[in-house]
XYZ file of C-alpha atoms in Angstrom:
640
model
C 0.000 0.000 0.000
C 2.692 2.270 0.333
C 3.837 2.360 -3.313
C -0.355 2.979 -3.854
C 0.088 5.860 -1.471
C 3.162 7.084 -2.968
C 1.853 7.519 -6.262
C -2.006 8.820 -5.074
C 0.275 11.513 -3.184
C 2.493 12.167 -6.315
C -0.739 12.861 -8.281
C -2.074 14.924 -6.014
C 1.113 17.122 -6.001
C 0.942 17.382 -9.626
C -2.087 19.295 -9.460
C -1.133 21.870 -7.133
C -2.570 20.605 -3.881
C -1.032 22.025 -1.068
C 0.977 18.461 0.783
C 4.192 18.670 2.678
C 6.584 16.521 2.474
C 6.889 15.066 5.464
C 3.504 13.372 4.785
C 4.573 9.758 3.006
C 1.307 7.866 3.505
C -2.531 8.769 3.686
C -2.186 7.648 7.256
C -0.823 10.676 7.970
C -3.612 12.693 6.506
C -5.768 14.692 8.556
C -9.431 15.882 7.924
C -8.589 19.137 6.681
C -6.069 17.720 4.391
C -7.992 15.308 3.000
C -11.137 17.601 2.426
C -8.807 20.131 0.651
C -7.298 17.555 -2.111
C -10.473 16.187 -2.508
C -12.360 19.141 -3.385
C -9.327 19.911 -5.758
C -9.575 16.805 -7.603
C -13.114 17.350 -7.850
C -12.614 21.555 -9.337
C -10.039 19.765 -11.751
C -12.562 17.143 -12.591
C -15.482 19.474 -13.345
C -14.614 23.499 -13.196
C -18.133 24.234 -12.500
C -18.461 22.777 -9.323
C -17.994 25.618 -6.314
C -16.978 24.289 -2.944
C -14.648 25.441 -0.520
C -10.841 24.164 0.225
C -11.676 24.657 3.834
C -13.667 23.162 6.948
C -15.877 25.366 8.381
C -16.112 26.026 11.619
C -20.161 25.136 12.733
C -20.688 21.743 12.798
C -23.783 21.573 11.106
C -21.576 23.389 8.308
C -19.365 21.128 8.271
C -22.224 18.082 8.279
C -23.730 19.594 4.862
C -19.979 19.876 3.174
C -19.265 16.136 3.975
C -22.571 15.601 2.324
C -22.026 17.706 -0.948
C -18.775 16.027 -1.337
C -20.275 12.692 -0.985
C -22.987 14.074 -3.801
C -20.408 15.169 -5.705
C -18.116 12.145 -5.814
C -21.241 9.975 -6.411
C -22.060 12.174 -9.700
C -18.894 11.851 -10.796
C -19.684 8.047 -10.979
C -18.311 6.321 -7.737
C -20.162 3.339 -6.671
C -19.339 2.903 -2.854
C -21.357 3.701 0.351
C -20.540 7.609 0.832
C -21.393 10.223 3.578
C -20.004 13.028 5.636
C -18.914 10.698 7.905
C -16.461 8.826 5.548
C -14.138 12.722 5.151
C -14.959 14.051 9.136
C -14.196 10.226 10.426
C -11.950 8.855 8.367
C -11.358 5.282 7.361
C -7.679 4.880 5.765
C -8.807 2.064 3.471
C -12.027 3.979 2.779
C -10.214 7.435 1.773
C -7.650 5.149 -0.403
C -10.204 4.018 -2.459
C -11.680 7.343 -2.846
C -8.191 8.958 -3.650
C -7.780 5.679 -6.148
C -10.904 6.559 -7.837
C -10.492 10.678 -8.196
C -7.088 9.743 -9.479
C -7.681 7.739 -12.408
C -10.914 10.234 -13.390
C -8.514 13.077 -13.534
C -7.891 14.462 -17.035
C -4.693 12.756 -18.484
C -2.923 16.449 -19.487
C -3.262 17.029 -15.794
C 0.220 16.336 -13.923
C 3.181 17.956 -15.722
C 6.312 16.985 -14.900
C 9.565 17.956 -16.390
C 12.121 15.069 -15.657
C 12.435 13.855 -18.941
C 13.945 16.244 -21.398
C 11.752 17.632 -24.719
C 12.717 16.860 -28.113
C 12.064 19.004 -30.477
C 9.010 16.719 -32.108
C 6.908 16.966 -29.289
C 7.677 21.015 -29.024
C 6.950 21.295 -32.446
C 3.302 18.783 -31.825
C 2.378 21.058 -28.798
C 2.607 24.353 -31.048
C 0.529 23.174 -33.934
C -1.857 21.837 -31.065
C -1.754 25.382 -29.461
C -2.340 26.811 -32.790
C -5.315 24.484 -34.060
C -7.005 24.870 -30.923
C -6.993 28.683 -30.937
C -8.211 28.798 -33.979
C -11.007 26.117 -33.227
C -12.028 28.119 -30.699
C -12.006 31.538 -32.629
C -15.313 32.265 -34.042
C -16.286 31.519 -37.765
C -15.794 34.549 -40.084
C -17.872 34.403 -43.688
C -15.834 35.065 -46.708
C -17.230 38.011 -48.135
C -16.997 39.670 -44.591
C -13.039 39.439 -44.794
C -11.328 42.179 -46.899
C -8.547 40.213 -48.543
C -8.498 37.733 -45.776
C -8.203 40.115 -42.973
C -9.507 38.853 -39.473
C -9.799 40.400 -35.540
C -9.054 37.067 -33.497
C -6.489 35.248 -31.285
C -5.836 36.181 -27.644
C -5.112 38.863 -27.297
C -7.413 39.791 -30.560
C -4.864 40.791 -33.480
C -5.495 41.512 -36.766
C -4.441 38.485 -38.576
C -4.112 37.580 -42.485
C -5.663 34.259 -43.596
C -6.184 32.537 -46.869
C -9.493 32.519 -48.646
C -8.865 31.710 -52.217
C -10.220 28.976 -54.057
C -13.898 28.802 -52.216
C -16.886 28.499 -54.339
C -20.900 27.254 -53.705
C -21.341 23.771 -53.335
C -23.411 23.022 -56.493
C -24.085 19.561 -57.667
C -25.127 18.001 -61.630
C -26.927 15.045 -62.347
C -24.022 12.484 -62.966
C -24.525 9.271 -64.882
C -22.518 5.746 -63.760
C -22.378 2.606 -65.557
C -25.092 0.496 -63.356
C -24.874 -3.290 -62.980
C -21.095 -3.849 -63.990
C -19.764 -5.195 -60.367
C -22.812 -7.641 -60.311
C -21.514 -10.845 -61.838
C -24.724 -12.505 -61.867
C -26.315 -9.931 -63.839
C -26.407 -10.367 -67.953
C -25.467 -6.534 -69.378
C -26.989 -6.515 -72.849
C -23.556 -5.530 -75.644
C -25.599 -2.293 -76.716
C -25.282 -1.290 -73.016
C -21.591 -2.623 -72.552
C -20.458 -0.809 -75.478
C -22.338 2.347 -74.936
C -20.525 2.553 -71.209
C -16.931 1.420 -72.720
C -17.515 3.924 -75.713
C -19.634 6.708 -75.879
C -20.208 7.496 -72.260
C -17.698 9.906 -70.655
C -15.822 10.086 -67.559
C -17.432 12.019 -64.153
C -14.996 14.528 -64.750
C -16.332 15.446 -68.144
C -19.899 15.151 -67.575
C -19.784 18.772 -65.195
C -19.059 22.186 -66.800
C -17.043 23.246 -64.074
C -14.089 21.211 -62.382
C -14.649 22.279 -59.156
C -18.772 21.105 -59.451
C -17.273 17.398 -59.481
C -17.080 16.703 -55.562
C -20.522 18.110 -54.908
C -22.176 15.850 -57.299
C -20.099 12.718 -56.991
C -21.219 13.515 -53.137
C -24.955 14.258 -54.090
C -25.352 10.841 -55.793
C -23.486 9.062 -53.809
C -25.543 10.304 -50.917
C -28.882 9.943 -53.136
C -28.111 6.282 -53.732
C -27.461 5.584 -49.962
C -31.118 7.360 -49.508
C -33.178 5.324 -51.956
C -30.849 1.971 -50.590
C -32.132 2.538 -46.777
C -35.382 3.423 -48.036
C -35.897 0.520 -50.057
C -34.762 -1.854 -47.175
C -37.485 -0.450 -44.755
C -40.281 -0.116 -47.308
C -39.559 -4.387 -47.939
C -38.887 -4.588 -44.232
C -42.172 -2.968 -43.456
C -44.573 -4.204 -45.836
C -42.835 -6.257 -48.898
C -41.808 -9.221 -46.426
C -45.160 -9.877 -45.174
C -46.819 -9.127 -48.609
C -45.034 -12.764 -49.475
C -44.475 -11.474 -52.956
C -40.448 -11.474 -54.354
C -38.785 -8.113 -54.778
C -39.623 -8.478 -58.914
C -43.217 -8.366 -58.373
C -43.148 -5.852 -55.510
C -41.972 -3.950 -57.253
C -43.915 -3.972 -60.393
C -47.395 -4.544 -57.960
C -45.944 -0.753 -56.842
C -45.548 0.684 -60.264
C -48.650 -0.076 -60.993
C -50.527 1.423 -58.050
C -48.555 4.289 -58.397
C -49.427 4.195 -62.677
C -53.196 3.906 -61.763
C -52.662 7.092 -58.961
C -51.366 9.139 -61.836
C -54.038 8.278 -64.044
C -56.574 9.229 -61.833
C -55.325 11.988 -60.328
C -54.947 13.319 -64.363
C -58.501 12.160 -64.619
C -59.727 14.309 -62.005
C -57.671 17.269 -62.946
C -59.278 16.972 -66.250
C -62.850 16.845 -64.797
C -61.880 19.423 -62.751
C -60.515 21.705 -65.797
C -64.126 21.222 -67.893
C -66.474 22.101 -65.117
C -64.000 25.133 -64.684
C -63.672 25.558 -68.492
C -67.650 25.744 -67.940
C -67.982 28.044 -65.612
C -65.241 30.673 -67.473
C -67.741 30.318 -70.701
C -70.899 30.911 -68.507
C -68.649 34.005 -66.809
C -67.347 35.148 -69.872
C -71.095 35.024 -71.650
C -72.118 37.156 -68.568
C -69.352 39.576 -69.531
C -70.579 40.005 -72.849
C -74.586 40.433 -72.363
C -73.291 43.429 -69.188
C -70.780 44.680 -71.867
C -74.096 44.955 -74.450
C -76.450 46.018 -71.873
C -74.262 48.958 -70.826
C -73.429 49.875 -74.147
C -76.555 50.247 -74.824
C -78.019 52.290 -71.952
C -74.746 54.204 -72.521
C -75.536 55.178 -76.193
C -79.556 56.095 -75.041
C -77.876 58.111 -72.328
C -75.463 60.438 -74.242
C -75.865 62.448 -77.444
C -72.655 61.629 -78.798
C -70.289 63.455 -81.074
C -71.049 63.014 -84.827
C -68.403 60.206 -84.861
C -70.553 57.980 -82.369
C -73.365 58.524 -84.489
C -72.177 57.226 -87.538
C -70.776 53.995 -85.116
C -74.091 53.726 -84.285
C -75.739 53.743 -87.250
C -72.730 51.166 -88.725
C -73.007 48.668 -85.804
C -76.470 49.040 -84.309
C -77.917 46.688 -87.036
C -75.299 43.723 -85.238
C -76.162 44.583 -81.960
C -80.135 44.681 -82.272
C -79.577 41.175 -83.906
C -77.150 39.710 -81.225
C -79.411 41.286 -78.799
C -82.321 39.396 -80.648
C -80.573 36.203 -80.500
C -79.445 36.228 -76.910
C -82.435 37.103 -75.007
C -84.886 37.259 -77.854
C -85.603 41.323 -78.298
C -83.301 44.511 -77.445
C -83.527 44.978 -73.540
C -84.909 47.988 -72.131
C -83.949 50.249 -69.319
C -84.045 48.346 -66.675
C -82.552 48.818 -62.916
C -80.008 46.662 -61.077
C -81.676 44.416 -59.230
C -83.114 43.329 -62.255
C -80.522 42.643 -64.032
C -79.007 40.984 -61.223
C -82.521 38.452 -61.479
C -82.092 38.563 -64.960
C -78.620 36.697 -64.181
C -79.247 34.580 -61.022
C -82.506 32.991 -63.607
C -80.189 32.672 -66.858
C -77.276 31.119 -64.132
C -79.396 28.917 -62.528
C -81.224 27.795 -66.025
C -77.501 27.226 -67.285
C -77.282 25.480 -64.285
C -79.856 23.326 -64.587
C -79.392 22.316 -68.496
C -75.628 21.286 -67.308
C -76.709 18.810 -64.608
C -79.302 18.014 -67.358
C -76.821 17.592 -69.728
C -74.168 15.756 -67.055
C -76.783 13.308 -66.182
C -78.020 12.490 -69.779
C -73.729 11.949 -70.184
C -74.095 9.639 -67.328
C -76.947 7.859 -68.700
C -75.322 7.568 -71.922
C -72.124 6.248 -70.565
C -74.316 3.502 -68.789
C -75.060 2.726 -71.545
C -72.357 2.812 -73.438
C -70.740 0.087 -71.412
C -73.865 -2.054 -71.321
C -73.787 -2.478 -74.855
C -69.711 -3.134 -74.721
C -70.829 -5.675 -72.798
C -73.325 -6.712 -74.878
C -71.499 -6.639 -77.925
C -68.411 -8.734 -76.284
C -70.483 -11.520 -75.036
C -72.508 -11.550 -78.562
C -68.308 -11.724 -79.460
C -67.640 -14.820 -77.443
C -70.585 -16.420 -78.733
C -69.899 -15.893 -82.516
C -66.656 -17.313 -82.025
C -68.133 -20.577 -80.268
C -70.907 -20.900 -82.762
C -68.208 -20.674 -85.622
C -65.644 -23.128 -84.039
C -68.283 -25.452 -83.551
C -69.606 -24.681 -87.438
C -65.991 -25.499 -88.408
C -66.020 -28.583 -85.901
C -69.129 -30.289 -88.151
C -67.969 -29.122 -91.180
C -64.688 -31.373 -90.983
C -67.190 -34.285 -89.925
C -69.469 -34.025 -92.891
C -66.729 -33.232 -95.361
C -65.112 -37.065 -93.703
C -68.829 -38.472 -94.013
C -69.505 -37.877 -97.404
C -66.182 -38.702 -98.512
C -66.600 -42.370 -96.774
C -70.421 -42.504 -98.502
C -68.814 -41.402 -101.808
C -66.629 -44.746 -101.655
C -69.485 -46.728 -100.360
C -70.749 -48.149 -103.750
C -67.239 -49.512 -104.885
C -66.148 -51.135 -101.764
C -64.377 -53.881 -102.221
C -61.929 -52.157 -104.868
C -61.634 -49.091 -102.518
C -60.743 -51.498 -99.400
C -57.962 -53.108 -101.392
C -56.810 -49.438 -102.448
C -56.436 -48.207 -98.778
C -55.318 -51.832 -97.479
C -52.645 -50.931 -100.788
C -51.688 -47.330 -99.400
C -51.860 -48.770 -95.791
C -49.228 -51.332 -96.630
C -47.231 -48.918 -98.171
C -46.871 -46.328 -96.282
C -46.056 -49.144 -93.635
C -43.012 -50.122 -95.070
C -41.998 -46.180 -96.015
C -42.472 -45.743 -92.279
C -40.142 -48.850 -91.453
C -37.561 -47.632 -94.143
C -38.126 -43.821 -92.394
C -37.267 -45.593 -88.697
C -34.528 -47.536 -89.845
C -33.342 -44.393 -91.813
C -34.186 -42.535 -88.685
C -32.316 -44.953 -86.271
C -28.883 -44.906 -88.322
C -28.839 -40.490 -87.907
C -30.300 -40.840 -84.458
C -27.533 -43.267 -82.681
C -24.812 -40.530 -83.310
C -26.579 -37.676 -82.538
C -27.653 -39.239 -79.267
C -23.956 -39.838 -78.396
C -23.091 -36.453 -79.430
C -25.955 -35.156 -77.295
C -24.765 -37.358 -74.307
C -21.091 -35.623 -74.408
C -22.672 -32.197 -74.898
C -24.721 -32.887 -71.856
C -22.090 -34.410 -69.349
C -19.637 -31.786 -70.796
C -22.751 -28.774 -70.008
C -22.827 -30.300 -66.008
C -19.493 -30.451 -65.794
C -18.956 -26.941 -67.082
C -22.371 -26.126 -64.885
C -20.974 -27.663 -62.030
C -17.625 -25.826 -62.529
C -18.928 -22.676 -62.568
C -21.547 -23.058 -60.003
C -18.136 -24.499 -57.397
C -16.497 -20.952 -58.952
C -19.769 -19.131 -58.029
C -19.359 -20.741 -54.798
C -16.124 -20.000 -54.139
C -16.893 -16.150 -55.805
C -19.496 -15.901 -52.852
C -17.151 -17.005 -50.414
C -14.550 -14.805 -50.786
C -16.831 -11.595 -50.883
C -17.956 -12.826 -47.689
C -14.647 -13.196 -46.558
C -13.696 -9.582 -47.721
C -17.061 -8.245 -46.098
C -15.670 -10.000 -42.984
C -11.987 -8.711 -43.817
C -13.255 -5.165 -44.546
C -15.628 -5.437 -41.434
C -12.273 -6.312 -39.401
C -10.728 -3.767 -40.814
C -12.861 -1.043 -40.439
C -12.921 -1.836 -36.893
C -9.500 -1.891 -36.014
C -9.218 0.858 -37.603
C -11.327 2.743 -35.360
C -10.038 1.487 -32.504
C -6.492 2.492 -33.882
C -7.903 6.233 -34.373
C -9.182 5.326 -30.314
C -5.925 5.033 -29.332
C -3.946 7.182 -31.173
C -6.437 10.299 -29.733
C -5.847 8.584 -26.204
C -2.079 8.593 -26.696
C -2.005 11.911 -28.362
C -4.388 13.006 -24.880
C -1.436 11.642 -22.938
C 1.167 13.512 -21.812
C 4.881 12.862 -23.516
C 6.701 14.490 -20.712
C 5.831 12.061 -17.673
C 8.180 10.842 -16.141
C 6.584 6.954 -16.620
C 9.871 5.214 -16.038
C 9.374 5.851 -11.649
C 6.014 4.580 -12.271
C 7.216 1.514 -14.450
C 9.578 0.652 -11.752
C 7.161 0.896 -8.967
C 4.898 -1.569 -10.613
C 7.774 -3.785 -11.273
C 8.613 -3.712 -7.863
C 4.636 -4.592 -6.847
C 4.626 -7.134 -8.854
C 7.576 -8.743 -7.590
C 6.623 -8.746 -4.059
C 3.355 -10.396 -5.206
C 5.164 -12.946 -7.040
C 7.545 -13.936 -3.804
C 4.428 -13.792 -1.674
C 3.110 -16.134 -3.755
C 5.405 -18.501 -3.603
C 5.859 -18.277 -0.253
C 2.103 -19.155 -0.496
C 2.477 -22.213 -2.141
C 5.465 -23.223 -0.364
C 3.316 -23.029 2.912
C 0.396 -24.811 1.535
C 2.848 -27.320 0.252
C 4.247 -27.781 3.879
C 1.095 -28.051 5.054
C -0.234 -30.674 2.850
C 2.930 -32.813 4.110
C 2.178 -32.358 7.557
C -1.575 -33.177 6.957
C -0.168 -36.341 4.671
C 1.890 -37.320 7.793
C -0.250 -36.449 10.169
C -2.983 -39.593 8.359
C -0.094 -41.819 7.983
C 0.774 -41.833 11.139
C -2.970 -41.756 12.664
C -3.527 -44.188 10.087
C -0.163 -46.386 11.353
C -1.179 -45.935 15.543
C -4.215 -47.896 14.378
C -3.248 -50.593 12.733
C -0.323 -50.910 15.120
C -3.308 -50.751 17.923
C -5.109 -53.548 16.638
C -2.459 -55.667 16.281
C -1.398 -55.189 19.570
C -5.034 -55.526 20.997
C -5.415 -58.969 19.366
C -2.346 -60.278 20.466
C -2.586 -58.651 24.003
C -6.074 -60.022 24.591
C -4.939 -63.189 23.582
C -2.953 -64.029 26.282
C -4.800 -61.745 28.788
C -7.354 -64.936 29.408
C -3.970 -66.551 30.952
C -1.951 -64.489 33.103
C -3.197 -61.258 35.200
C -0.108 -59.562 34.155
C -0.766 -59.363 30.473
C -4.100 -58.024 32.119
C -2.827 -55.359 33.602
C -0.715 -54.425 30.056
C -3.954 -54.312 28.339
C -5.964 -52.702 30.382
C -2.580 -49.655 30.414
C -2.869 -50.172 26.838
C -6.510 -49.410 26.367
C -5.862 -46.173 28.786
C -2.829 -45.327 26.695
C -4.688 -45.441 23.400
C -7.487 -43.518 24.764
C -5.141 -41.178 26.229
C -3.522 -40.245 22.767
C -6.460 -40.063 21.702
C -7.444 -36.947 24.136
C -3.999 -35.569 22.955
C -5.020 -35.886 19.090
C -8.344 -33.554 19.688
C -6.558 -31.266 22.121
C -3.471 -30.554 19.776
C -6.427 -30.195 16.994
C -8.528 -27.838 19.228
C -5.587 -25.995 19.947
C -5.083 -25.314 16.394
C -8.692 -24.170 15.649
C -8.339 -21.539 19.003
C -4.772 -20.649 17.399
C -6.308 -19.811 13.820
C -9.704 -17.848 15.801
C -6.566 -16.274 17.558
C -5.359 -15.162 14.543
C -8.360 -14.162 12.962
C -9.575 -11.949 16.118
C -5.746 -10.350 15.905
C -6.732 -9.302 12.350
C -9.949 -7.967 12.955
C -8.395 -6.012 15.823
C -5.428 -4.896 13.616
C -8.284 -3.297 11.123
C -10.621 -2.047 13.788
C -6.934 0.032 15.160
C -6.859 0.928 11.485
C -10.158 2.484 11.640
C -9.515 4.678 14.177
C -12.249 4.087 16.444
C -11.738 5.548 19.668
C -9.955 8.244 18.264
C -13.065 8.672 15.936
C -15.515 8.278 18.737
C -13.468 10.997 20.826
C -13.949 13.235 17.606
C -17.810 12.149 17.565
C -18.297 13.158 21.090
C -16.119 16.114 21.043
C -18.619 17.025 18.029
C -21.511 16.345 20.156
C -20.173 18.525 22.755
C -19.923 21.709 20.171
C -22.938 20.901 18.809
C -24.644 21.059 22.096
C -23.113 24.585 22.855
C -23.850 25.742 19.430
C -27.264 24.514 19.790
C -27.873 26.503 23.482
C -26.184 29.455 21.825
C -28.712 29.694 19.012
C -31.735 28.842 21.889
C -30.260 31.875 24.178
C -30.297 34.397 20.983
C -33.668 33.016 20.201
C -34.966 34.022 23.475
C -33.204 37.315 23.655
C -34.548 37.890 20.172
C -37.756 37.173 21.578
């Protein structure tokens, strides 16, 4: 524990707490010392924690610090039973393990030491850190608020010079990538191949600007990864338990989405035609209020002689438009007249369109009964005809057999003639047939065997193709991950200081672990001792019986004889039971030596807890916090 010690105390040095140096040990620390470094770890742990370095002097003061330090600790993420009674009453192993834990939380730039000489790599490291840093934590200036890449920053703010050339908008193009070409499985058709090796051109050519290629090469790389992830969940979600392969999930989906277009045109085209309507009906408005006024207008006014002569050229047309439209020229007539006049010719418009719209839906009815009509008359035309064709074959077969009816016998010997014949062409045609067909068989046997075994071969190579892209998935899975745990611990080490001194530390561990190995084997050379003695111990308990019984028998043998042998066995019986007695004590002895031990060792631990000294402190506490507490009544009372 004292190398422990040594180091807790050498870490606590390192970060400025206030330890002399005649203190060696946390044995020797007191409560104010050990309150102070641990609310120092804690401020270098977390700056935003506010507690004081010192003990006050009220008890109850005191109480609520222990407990905020507990509180604190615990946050921090300490595990073990805490309270102000482990930093007021100390416990040396308690406070150790507390010290042990604050140590190894502390930030690992935190002790700085300068034993070991710098080189000038790390001075160099720790300057381009410096500088990286301030600027990371400078804040972000646009370009076109810099004149020529002028800047206020650093600490202290300077005016500082920085490039800015070379920045432009991050503007992607629409990029086009051979597709398919990695996928070995996949059959590119030669137009495609040869279009790609040809005719298409590089990324690089395919953007007007040079500096547009990284945005879009970005864009569609990212777009890809986007419809990828949402393909996966859209089959994850619903194309999985649809039971239906990707193929026809996918084409089931371009068809729901063809049929949403269509009717979504559909209804934007119904929707256009009723408003179509209404613009006509509007615009017809227009034109009988455009009439109307000019015509109340031109009764109004005299007119110069120019209007007269329009009137006299075009009143003709308007009388007979006017006639037309409503039948006779309209009259003076007020507003709200005319404004009946419209809401009757609206809603008669109205109600010839719904006419109209209904006699369309009647007729469309209709329509498609008589499609329906018309196709089943269809399928029945075409079974009527096949089975007109069916007995037309028949009777043309019929009368061809009654036309050969009256010459029978000649016309029997004809076909039993042209039956015979065309027997033996058809034996000549199979023995013919037989003589091409042997080789070709054999040559389709070898084509066949040599197909599997080419089949075979490149389904093993397809096989072993799979294979090894698992393996690289696996390789490049491996790899990506020890990568990332090689960035982990090359930002740990670069966290690390270069300038400890790790060689002391390095040797102290050495030095533990050397002392646990010789305490080990002075372990196992005591339980090998003892497993001797214990082998020894049952021979030889083992031997005094046997060596008993013998002696018994031949004892009691001869005891039936002579009184003297009587006497010897009756000693030996006393003898054996007496070793007996000596056996358990000896054992008993042993069991009150180890309880011995074991009471020594709790009251070595108990001295290390400090009891009475901590229950001279507790009363001693008591005691103040009596007189505190009759203080406070008295002032109460005066107060009162």
């Amino acid at each position: 524990m004292e190398e422990v010690d040594h180091i807790i105390i050498h870490s606590l040095k390192s970060i400025d707490c206030d330890i002399d140096d005649d203190i060696v040990c946390l044995k020797q620390f007191n409560t104010e010392l050990i309150v102070s470094t641990i609310v120092s770890c804690i401020k270098f742990i977390n700056n935003e924690i506010d507690l004081p370095n010192t003990l006050p002097p009220g008890m109850s003061a005191r109480f609520r610090m222990g407990a905020s330090l507990a509180n604190c600790i615990q946050d921090i993420g300490y595990r073990g039973d805490l309270g102000y009674q482990t930093f007021l009453y100390s416990n040396e192993s308690e406070i150790r393990k507390i010290f042990m834990f604050l140590v190894e939380k502390l930030p690992k730039d935190s002790s700085q030491t300068a034993e070991e000489p710098l080189g000038s790599s790390v001075l160099l490291q720790r300057a381009i850190s410096a500088v990286i840093s301030r600027q990371m934590q400078s804040p972000w200036t646009p370009p076109y608020l810099k004149n020529k890449g002028v800047t206020w920053r650093g600490k202290p703010p300077t005016w500082q010079r920085e490039g800015a050339c070379n920045m432009h908008n991050f503007h992607g193009v629409h990029l086009t990538s051979p597709e398919g070409v990695a996928d070995l499985n996949k059959k590119i058709p030669k137009e495609l191949r040869a279009y790609y090796n040809q005719s298409l051109p590089f990324v690089t050519k395919q953007t007007l600007r040079h500096f547009d290629t990284a945005p879009s090469v970005i864009e569609q790389n990212s777009s890809e990864v986007v419809a990828h992830q949402e393909w996966e969940t859209e089959w994850n979600q619903s194309g999985l338990a649809s039971r239906l392969s990707q193929q026809e999930f996918r084409a089931k989906k371009k068809q729901k989405i063809q049929r949403m277009i269509s009717d979504r045109l559909r209804q934007d085209a119904q929707r256009r035609e009723g408003a179509r309507e209404t613009d006509m009906l509007r615009d017809l408005q227009q034109v009988i209020s455009s009439i109307s006024n000019r015509a109340k207008s031109g009764a109004k006014t005299k007119g110069s002689r120019f209007a007269h002569t329009e009137k006299l050229m075009f009143g003709k047309d308007e009388e007979k438009t006017m006639a037309q439209i409503g039948g006779e020229v309209p009259t003076k007539d007020t507003e709200e007249e005319q404004k009946q006049k419209r809401e009757e010719e609206i809603e008669s418009l109205r109600g010839e369109l719904g006419e109209l719209a209904s006699r369309l839906e009647q007729l469309d009815t209709e329509n498609r009964k008589f499609a329906a009509s018309h196709q089943q008359m269809q399928d029945t035309i075409s079974t009527e005809t096949r089975t007109m064709d069916d007995k037309e074959q028949a009777y043309r077969v019929k009368k061809r057999t009654l036309d050969l009816l009256p010459d029978a016998e000649n016309n029997i010997a004809k076909l039993q003639e042209l039956v015979d014949n065309s027997g033996k062409k058809l034996i000549l045609l199979a023995s013919k047939w037989e003589q091409h067909r042997a080789p070709l068989i054999d040559q389709y046997r070898e084509l066949r065997d040599l197909n599997s075994k080419k089949e075979s071969e490149a389904q093993k190579k397809l096989e072993e193709i799979k294979a090894f892209r698992a393996r690289m998935k696996e390789f490049a899975d491996d790899t990506r991950h020890k990568e990332e745990l090689h960035k982990q611990l090359q930002s740990e080490y670069e966290r690390m200081t270069k300038d400890v001194n790790r060689s002391a530390y390095t040797r102290k561990i050495m030095e533990i672990v050397g002392n646990i190995k010789k305490q080990k084997q002075e372990i196992d050379k005591v339980l090998v001792d003892t497993r001797e003695i214990q082998k020894e111990i049952n021979s030889l308990s083992g031997k005094i019986d046997r060596t008993f019984i013998v002696t018994d028998e031949l004892i009691f043998k001869d005891a039936k004889k002579d009184e003297a042998v009587k006497k010897a066995y009756r000693f030996l019986a006393a003898l054996h039971e007496n070793c007996d007695h000596l056996i358990k004590t000896v054992e008993e002895t042993g069991v009150i030596m180890r309880e011995i031990r074991d009471l020594e060792d709790q009251i070595e631990n108990e001295s290390k807890n400090k009891v009475l000294a901590n229950l001279e402190k507790i009363t001693e506490d008591f005691q103040q916090m009596k007189k505190e507490n009759s203080t406070m009544i008295a002032r109460i009372k005066q107060q009162s």
